[in-house]
Tab-separated table of C-alpha atoms in Angstrom:
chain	number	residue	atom	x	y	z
A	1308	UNK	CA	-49.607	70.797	2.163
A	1309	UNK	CA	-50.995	71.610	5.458
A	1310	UNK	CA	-54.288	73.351	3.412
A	1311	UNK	CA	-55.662	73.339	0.190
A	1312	UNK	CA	-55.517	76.054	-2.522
A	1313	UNK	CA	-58.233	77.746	-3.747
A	1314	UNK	CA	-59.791	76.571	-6.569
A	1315	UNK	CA	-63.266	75.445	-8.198
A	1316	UNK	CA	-62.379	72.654	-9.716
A	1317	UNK	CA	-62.303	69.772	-7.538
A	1318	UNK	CA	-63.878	69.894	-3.583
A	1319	UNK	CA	-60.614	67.413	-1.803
A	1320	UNK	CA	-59.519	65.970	1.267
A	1321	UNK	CA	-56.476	64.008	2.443
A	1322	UNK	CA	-55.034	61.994	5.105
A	1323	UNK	CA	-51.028	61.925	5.686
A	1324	UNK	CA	-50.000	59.668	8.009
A	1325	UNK	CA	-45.884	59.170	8.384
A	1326	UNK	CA	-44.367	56.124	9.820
A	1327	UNK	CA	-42.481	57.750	11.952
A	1328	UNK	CA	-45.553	59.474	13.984
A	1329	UNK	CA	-42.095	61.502	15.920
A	1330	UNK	CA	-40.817	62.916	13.386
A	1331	UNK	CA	-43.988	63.682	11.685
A	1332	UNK	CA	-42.515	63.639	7.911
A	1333	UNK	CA	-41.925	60.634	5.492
A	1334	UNK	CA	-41.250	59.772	1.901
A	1335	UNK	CA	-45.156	60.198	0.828
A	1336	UNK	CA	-46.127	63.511	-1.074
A	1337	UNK	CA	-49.211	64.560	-2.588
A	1338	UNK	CA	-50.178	67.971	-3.968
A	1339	UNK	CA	-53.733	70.231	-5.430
A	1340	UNK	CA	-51.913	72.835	-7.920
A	1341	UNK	CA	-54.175	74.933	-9.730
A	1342	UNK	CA	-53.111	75.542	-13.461
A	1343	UNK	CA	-54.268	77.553	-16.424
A	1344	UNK	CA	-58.008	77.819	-17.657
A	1345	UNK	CA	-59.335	76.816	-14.164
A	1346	UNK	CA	-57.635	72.888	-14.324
A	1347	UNK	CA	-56.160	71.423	-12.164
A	1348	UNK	CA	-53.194	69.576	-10.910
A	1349	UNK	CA	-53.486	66.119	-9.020
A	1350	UNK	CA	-50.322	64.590	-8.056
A	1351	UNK	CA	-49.518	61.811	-5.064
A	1352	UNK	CA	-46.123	60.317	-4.923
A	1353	UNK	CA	-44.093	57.887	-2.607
A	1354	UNK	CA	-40.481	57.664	-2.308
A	1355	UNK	CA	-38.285	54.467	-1.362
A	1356	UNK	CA	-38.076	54.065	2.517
A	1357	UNK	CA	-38.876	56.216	5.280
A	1358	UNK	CA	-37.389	58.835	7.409
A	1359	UNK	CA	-35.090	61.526	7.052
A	1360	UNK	CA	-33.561	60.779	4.042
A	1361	UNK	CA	-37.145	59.936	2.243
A	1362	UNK	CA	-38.729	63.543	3.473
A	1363	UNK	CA	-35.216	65.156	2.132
A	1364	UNK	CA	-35.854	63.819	-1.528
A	1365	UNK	CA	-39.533	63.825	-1.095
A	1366	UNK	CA	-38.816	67.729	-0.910
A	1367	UNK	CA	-37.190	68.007	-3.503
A	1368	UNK	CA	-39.104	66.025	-5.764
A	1369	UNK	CA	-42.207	67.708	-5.037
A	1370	UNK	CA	-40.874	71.286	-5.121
A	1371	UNK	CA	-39.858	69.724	-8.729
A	1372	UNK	CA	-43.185	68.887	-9.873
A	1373	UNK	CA	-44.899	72.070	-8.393
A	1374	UNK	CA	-42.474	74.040	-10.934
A	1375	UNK	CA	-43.036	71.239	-13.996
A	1376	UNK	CA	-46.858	71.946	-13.290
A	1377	UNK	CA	-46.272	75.455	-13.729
A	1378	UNK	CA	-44.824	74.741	-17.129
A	1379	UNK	CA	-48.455	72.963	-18.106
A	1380	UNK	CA	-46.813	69.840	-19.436
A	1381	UNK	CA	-48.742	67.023	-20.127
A	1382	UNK	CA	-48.345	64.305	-17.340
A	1383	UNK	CA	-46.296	61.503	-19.302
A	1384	UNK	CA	-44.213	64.479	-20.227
A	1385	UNK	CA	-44.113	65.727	-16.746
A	1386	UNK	CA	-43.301	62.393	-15.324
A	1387	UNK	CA	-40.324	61.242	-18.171
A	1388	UNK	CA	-38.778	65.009	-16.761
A	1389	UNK	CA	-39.282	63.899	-13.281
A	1390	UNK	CA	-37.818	60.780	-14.351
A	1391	UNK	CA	-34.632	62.498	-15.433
A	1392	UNK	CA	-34.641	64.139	-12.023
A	1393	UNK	CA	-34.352	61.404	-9.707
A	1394	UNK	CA	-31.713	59.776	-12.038
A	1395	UNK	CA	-29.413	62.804	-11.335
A	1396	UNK	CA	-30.227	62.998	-8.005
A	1397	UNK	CA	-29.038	59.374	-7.575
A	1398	UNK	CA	-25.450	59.937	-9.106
A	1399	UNK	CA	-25.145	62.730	-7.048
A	1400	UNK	CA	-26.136	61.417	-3.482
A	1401	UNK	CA	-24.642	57.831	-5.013
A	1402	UNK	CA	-21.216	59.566	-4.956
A	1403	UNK	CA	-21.716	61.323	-1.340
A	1404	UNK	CA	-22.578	57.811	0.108
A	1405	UNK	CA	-20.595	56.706	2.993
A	1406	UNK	CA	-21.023	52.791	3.321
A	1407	UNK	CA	-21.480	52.740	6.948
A	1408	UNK	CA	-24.845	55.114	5.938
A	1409	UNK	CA	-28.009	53.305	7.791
A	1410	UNK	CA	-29.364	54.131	4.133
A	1411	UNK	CA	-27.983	53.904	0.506
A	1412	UNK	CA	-28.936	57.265	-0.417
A	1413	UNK	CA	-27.566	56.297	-3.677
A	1414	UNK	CA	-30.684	54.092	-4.042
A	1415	UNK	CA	-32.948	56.983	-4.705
A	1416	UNK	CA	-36.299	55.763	-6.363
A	1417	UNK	CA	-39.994	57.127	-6.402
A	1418	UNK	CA	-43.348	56.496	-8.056
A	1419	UNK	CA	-45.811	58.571	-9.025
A	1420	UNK	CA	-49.229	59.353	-9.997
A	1421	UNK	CA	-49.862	62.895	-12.128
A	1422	UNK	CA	-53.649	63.856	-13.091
A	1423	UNK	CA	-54.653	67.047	-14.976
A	1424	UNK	CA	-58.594	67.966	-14.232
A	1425	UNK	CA	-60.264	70.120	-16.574
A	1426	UNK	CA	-63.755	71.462	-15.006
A	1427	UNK	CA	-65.079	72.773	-18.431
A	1428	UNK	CA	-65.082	69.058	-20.236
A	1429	UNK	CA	-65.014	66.873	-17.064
A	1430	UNK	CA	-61.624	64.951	-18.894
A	1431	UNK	CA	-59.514	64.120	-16.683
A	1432	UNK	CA	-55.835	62.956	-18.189
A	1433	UNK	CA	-53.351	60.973	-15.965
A	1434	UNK	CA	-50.087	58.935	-16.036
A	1435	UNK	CA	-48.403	56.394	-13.505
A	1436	UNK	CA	-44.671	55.698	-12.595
A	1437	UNK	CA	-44.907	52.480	-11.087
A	1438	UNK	CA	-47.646	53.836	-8.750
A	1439	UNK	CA	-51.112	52.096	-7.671
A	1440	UNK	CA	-54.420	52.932	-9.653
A	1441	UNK	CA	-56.283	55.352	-8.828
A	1442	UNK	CA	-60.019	54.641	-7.933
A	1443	UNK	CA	-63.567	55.596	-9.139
A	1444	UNK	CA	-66.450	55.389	-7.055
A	1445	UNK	CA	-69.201	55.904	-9.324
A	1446	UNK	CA	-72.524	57.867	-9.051
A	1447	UNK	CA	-73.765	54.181	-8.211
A	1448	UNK	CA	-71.456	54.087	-5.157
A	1449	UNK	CA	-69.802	51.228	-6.644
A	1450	UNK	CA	-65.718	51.889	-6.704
A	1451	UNK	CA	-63.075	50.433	-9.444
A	1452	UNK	CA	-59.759	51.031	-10.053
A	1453	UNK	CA	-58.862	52.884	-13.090
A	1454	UNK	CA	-56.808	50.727	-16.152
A	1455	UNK	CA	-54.178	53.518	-16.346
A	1456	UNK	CA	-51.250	52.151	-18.279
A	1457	UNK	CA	-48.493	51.514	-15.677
A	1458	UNK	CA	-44.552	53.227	-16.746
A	1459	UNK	CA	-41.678	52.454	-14.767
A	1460	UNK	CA	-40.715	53.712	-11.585
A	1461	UNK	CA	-38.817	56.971	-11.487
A	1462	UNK	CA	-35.407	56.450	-10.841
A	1463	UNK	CA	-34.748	53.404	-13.943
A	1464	UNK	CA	-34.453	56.012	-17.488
A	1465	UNK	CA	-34.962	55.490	-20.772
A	1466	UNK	CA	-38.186	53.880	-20.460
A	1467	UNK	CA	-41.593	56.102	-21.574
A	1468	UNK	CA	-44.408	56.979	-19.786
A	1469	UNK	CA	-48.171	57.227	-21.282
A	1470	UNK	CA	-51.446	59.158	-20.415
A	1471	UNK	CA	-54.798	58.425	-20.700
A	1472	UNK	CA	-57.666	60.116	-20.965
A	1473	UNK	CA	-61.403	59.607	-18.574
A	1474	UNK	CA	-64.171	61.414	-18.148
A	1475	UNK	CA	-65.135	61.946	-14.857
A	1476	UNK	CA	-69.140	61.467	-14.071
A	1477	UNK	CA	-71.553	63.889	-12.344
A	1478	UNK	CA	-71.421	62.909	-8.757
A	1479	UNK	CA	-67.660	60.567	-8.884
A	1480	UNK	CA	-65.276	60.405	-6.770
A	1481	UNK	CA	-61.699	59.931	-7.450
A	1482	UNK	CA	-58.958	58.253	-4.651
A	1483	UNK	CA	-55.392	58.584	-4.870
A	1484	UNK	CA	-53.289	57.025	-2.643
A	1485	UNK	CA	-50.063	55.581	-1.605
A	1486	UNK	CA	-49.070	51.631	-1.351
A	1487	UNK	CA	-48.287	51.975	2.315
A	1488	UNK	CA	-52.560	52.554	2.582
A	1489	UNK	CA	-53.093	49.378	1.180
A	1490	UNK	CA	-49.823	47.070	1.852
A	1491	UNK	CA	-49.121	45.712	5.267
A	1492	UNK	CA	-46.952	42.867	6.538
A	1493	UNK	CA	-50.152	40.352	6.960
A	1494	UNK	CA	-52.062	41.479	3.629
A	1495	UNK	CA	-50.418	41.583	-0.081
A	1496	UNK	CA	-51.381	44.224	-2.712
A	1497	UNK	CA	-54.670	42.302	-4.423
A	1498	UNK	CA	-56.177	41.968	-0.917
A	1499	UNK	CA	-55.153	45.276	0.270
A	1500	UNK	CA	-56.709	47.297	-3.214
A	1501	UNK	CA	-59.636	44.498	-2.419
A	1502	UNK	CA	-59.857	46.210	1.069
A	1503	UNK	CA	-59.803	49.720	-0.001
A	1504	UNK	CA	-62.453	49.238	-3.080
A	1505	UNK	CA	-64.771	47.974	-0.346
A	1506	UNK	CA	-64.259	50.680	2.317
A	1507	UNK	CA	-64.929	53.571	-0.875
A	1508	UNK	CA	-67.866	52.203	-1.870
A	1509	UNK	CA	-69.620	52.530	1.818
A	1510	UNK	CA	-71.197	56.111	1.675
A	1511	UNK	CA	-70.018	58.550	4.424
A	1512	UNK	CA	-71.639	61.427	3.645
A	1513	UNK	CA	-68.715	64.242	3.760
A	1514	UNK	CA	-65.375	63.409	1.843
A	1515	UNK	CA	-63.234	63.905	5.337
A	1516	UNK	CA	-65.387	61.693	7.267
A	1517	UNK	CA	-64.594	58.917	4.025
A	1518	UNK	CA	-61.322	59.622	4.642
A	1519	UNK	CA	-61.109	58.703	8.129
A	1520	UNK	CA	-63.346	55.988	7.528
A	1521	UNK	CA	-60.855	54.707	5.015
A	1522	UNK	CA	-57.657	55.046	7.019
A	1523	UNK	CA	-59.915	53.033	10.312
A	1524	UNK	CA	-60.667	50.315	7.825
A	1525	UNK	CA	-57.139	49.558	6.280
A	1526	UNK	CA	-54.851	51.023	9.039
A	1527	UNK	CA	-56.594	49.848	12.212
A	1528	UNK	CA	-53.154	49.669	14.314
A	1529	UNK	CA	-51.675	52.455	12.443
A	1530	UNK	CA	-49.070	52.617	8.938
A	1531	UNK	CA	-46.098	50.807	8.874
A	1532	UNK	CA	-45.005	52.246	6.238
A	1533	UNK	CA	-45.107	56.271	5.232
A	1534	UNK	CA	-49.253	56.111	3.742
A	1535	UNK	CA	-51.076	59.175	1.949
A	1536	UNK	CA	-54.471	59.234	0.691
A	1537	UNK	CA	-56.211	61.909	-1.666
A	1538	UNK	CA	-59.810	62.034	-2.351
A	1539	UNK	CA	-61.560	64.818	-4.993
A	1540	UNK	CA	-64.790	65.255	-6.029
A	1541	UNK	CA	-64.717	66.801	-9.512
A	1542	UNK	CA	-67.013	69.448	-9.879
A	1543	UNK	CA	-68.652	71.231	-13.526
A	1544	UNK	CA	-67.966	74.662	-14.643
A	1545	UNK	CA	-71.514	75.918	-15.301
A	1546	UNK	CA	-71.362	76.226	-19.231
A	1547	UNK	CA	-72.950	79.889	-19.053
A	1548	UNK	CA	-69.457	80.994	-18.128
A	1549	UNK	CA	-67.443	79.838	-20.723
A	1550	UNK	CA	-67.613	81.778	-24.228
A	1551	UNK	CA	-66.080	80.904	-27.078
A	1552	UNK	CA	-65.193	82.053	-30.480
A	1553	UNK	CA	-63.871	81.133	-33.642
A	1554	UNK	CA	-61.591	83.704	-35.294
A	1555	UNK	CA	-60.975	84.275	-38.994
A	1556	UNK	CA	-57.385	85.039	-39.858
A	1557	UNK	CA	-57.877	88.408	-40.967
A	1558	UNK	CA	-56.625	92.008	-38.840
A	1559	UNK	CA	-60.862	92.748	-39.153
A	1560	UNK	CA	-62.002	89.978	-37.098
A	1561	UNK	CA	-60.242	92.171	-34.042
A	1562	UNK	CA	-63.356	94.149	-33.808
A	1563	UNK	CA	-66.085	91.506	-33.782
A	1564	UNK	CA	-64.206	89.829	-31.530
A	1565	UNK	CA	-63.623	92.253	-29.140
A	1566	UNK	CA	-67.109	93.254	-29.292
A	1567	UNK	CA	-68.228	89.673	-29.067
A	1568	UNK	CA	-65.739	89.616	-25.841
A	1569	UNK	CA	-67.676	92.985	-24.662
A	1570	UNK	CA	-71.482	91.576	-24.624
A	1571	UNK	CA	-70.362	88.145	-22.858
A	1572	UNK	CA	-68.935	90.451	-20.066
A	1573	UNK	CA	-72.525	92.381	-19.746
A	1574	UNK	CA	-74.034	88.931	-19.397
A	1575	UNK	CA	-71.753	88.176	-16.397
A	1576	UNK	CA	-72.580	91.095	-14.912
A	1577	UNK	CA	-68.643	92.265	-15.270
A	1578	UNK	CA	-68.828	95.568	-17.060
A	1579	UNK	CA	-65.967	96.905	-14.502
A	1580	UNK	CA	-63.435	94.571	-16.195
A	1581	UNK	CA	-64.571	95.644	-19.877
A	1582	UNK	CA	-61.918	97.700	-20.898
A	1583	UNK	CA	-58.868	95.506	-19.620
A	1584	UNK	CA	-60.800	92.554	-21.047
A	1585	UNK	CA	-60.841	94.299	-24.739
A	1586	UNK	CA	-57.689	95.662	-24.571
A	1587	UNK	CA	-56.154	92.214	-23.774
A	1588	UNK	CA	-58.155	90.261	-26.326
A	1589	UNK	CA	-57.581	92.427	-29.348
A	1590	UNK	CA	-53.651	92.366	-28.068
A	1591	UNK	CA	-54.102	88.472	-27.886
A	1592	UNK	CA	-55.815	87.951	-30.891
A	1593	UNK	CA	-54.295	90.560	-33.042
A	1594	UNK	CA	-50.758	88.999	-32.472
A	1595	UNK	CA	-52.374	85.169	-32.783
A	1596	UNK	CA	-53.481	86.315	-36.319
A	1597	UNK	CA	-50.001	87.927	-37.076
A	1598	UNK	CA	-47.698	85.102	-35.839
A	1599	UNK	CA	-50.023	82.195	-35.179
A	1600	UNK	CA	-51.197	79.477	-37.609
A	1601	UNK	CA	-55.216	78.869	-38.131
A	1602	UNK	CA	-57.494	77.635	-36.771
A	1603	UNK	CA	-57.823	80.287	-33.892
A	1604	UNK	CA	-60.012	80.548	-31.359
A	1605	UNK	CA	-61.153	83.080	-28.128
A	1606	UNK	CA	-62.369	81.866	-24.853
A	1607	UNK	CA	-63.494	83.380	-22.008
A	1608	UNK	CA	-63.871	81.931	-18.849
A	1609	UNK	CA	-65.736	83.396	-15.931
A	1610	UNK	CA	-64.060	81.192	-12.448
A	1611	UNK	CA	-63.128	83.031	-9.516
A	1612	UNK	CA	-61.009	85.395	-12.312
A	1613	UNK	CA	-61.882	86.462	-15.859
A	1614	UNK	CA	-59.712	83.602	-17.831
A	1615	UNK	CA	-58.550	85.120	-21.516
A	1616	UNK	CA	-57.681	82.187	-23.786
A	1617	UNK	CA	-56.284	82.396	-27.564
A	1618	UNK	CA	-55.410	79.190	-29.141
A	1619	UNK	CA	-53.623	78.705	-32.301
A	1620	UNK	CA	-51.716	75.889	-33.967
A	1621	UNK	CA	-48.580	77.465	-34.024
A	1622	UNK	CA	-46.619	75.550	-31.425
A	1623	UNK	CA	-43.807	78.572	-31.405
A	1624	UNK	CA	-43.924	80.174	-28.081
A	1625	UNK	CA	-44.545	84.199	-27.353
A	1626	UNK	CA	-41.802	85.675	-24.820
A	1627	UNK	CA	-41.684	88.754	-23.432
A	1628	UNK	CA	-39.125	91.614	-24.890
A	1629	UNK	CA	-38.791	95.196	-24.209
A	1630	UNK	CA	-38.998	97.389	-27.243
A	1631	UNK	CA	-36.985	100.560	-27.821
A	1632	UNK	CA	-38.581	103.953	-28.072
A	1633	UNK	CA	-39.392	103.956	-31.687
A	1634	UNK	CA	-40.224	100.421	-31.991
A	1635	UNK	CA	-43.909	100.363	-33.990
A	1636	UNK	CA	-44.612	96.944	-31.908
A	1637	UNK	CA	-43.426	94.375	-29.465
A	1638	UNK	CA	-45.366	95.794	-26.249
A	1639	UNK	CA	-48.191	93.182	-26.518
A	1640	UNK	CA	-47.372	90.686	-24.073
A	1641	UNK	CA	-45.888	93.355	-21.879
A	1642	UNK	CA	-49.297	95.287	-21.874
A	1643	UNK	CA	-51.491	91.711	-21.433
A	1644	UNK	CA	-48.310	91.184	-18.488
A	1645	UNK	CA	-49.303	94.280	-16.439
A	1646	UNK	CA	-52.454	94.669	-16.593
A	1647	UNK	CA	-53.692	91.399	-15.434
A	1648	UNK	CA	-52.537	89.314	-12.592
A	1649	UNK	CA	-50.353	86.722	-14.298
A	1650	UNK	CA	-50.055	85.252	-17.925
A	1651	UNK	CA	-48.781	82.278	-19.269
A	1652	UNK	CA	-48.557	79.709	-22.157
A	1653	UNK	CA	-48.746	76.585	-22.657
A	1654	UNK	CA	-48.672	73.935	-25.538
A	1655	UNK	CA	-51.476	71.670	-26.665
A	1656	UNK	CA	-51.969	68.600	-29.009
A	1657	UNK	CA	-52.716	71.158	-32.041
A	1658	UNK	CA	-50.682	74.036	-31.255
A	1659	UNK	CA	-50.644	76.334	-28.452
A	1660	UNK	CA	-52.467	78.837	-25.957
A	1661	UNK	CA	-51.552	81.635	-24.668
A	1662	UNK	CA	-53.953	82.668	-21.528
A	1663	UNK	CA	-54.028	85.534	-19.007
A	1664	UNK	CA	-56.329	85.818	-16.330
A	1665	UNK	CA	-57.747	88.531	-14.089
A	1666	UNK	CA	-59.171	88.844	-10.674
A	1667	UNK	CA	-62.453	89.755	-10.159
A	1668	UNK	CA	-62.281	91.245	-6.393
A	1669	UNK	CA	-65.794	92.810	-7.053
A	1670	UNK	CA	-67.552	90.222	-8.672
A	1671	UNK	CA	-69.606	87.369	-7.128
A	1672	UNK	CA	-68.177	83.493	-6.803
A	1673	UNK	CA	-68.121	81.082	-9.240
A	1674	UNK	CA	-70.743	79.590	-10.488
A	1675	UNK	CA	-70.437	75.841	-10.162
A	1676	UNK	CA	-72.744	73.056	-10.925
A	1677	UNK	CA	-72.412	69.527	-9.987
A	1678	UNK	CA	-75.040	68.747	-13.357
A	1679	UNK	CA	-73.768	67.419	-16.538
A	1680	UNK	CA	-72.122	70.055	-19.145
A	1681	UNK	CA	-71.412	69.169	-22.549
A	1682	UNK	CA	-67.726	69.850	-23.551
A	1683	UNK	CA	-67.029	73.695	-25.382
């Protein structure tokens, strides 16, 4: 990406740096994608070779993981789809292969790192595909690499992927990179991750000026091979903006609720989004106790939009339908749909959530803290 996206979760910066300064492109990806309930998305990739070819199925694998992302799967799920991917892209380019080609394009392979941030609980979950760990400097300013269990390369099938699960400290920092940052033709991998642990742990003040001070220290004469690196500080949704509630599986809760819903927008100083906010949380709620499974639970969250959230352990998914004129229901999700600026759902280790959020064009920015919050 040639600029960040806005979001509050994580402050980033990055250094690309092709090996093939001409052309300006190489195999190396990496990505910031916001997601649902103010997460999100860290992802930095490298595919086999360099050059054309590389950038070509670098494309399309991270236009691939962009729409996975959207999906909100969890990253060893995300990755063991990817996976599938890159094996059907290399029977298809396998079979368009001319053997004078200056590259078997039939050899397509890729690894991959996938991180999910979450600013309200500071968890951070992540899975590999045969890509480096990804680094921690601590408050300390001491950096380690992270013991993320390592899956296969893309590209090899039928092998699983797993995630794991850290909590990232008030005042970390978190590097992703590529192995052309930290393997070069007169340094192997353990001396090269040596390298970079020493260069995070020297304090630089601003993350870009780290970054450059990075890239000096490992790539003094420049990458020989395509090199990314991705560094995020994770920042703390200030716990006064989240609200949460536990809902009873009865049609009467809908009032408390909403009401509830009502009083933590007055807090927040958003009285102008009161009535869409109600309306979409008894809609929300009222279906989650008609189709849904208990427990259930509300939460609001107050980021640079109003974030609706009703959870229930029913793992069946909601879709949209249009109901006929004398149809007594089945406009829910349609209503929640237009009247706030994009819905979605996604599924979760006890169930699912469905979540909508709203912009708040009036209202004031996020409140973020960098202090410890204890999870909702």
């Amino acid at each position: 990406p040639q600029r960040m996206p806005e979001q509050s979760a994580v402050e980033a910066a990055f250094r690309y740096l092709p090996a093939e300064q001409r052309s300006g492109v190489g195999g190396d990806w990496f990505d910031v994608i916001p997601l649902s309930g103010a997460r999100v998305a860290l992802v930095v990739g490298d595919v086999v070779g360099h050059g054309i070819h590389a950038a070509a199925t670098m494309g399309r694998l991270r236009a691939a993981v962009q729409t996975l992302a959207d999906v909100d799967l969890a990253p060893d799920e995300l990755l063991t789809r990817l996976d599938d991917l890159v094996l059907r892209l290399s029977a298809e380019s396998g079979a368009d292969t001319e053997p004078s080609g200056a590259e078997a394009a039939g050899d397509i392979g890729a690894t991959c790192l996938y991180a999910v941030y979450d600013p309200v609980s500071r968890r951070c979950s992540m899975a590999l595909a045969g890509h480096p760990p990804p680094a921690v400097v601590g408050p300390d300013g001491t950096a380690e690499f992270l013991d993320v269990p390592v899956g296969p390369p893309l590209g090899l099938g039928g092998l699983p992927f797993e995630s794991m699960d850290v909590t990232l400290q008030e005042g970390s920092l978190l590097a992703l990179y590529t192995d052309g940052l930290i393997h070069s033709g007169h340094r192997d991998l353990g001396d090269g991750l040596e390298a970079l642990r020493e260069a995070l742990a020297v304090p630089t003040g601003t993350l870009d000026s780290l970054c450059d001070h990075v890239v000096h220290k490992l790539l003094p004469e420049g990458p020989a091979d395509d090199a990314a690196l991705l560094l995020v500080r994770p920042r703390a949704l200030d716990a006064r903006r989240v609200a949460v509630w536990d809902v009873e599986a009865d049609p009467a809760e809908v009032a408390r609720i909403r009401s509830n819903a009502g009083r933590a927008l007055a807090e927040w100083g958003l009285e102008d989004a009161a009535f869409v906010t109600e309306l979409v949380v008894s809609e929300l709620v009222t279906n989650a106790i008609r189709y849904g499974d208990t427990p259930i639970q509300l939460r609001l969250i107050h980021d640079r939009g109003l974030i609706c959230e009703v959870s229930d352990s029913s793992s069946t998914a909601p879709h949209l339908r249009r109901a006929r004129v004398f149809d007594e229901g089945g406009r829910g999700l349609l209503l929640v749909a237009q009247l706030t600026e994009r819905w979605g759902t996604r599924q979760t280790a006890a169930g699912k959530t469905i979540w909508c959020e709203q912009t708040l064009a009036a209202a004031g920015g996020p409140l973020l803290s960098l202090e410890g919050t204890a999870a909702i």
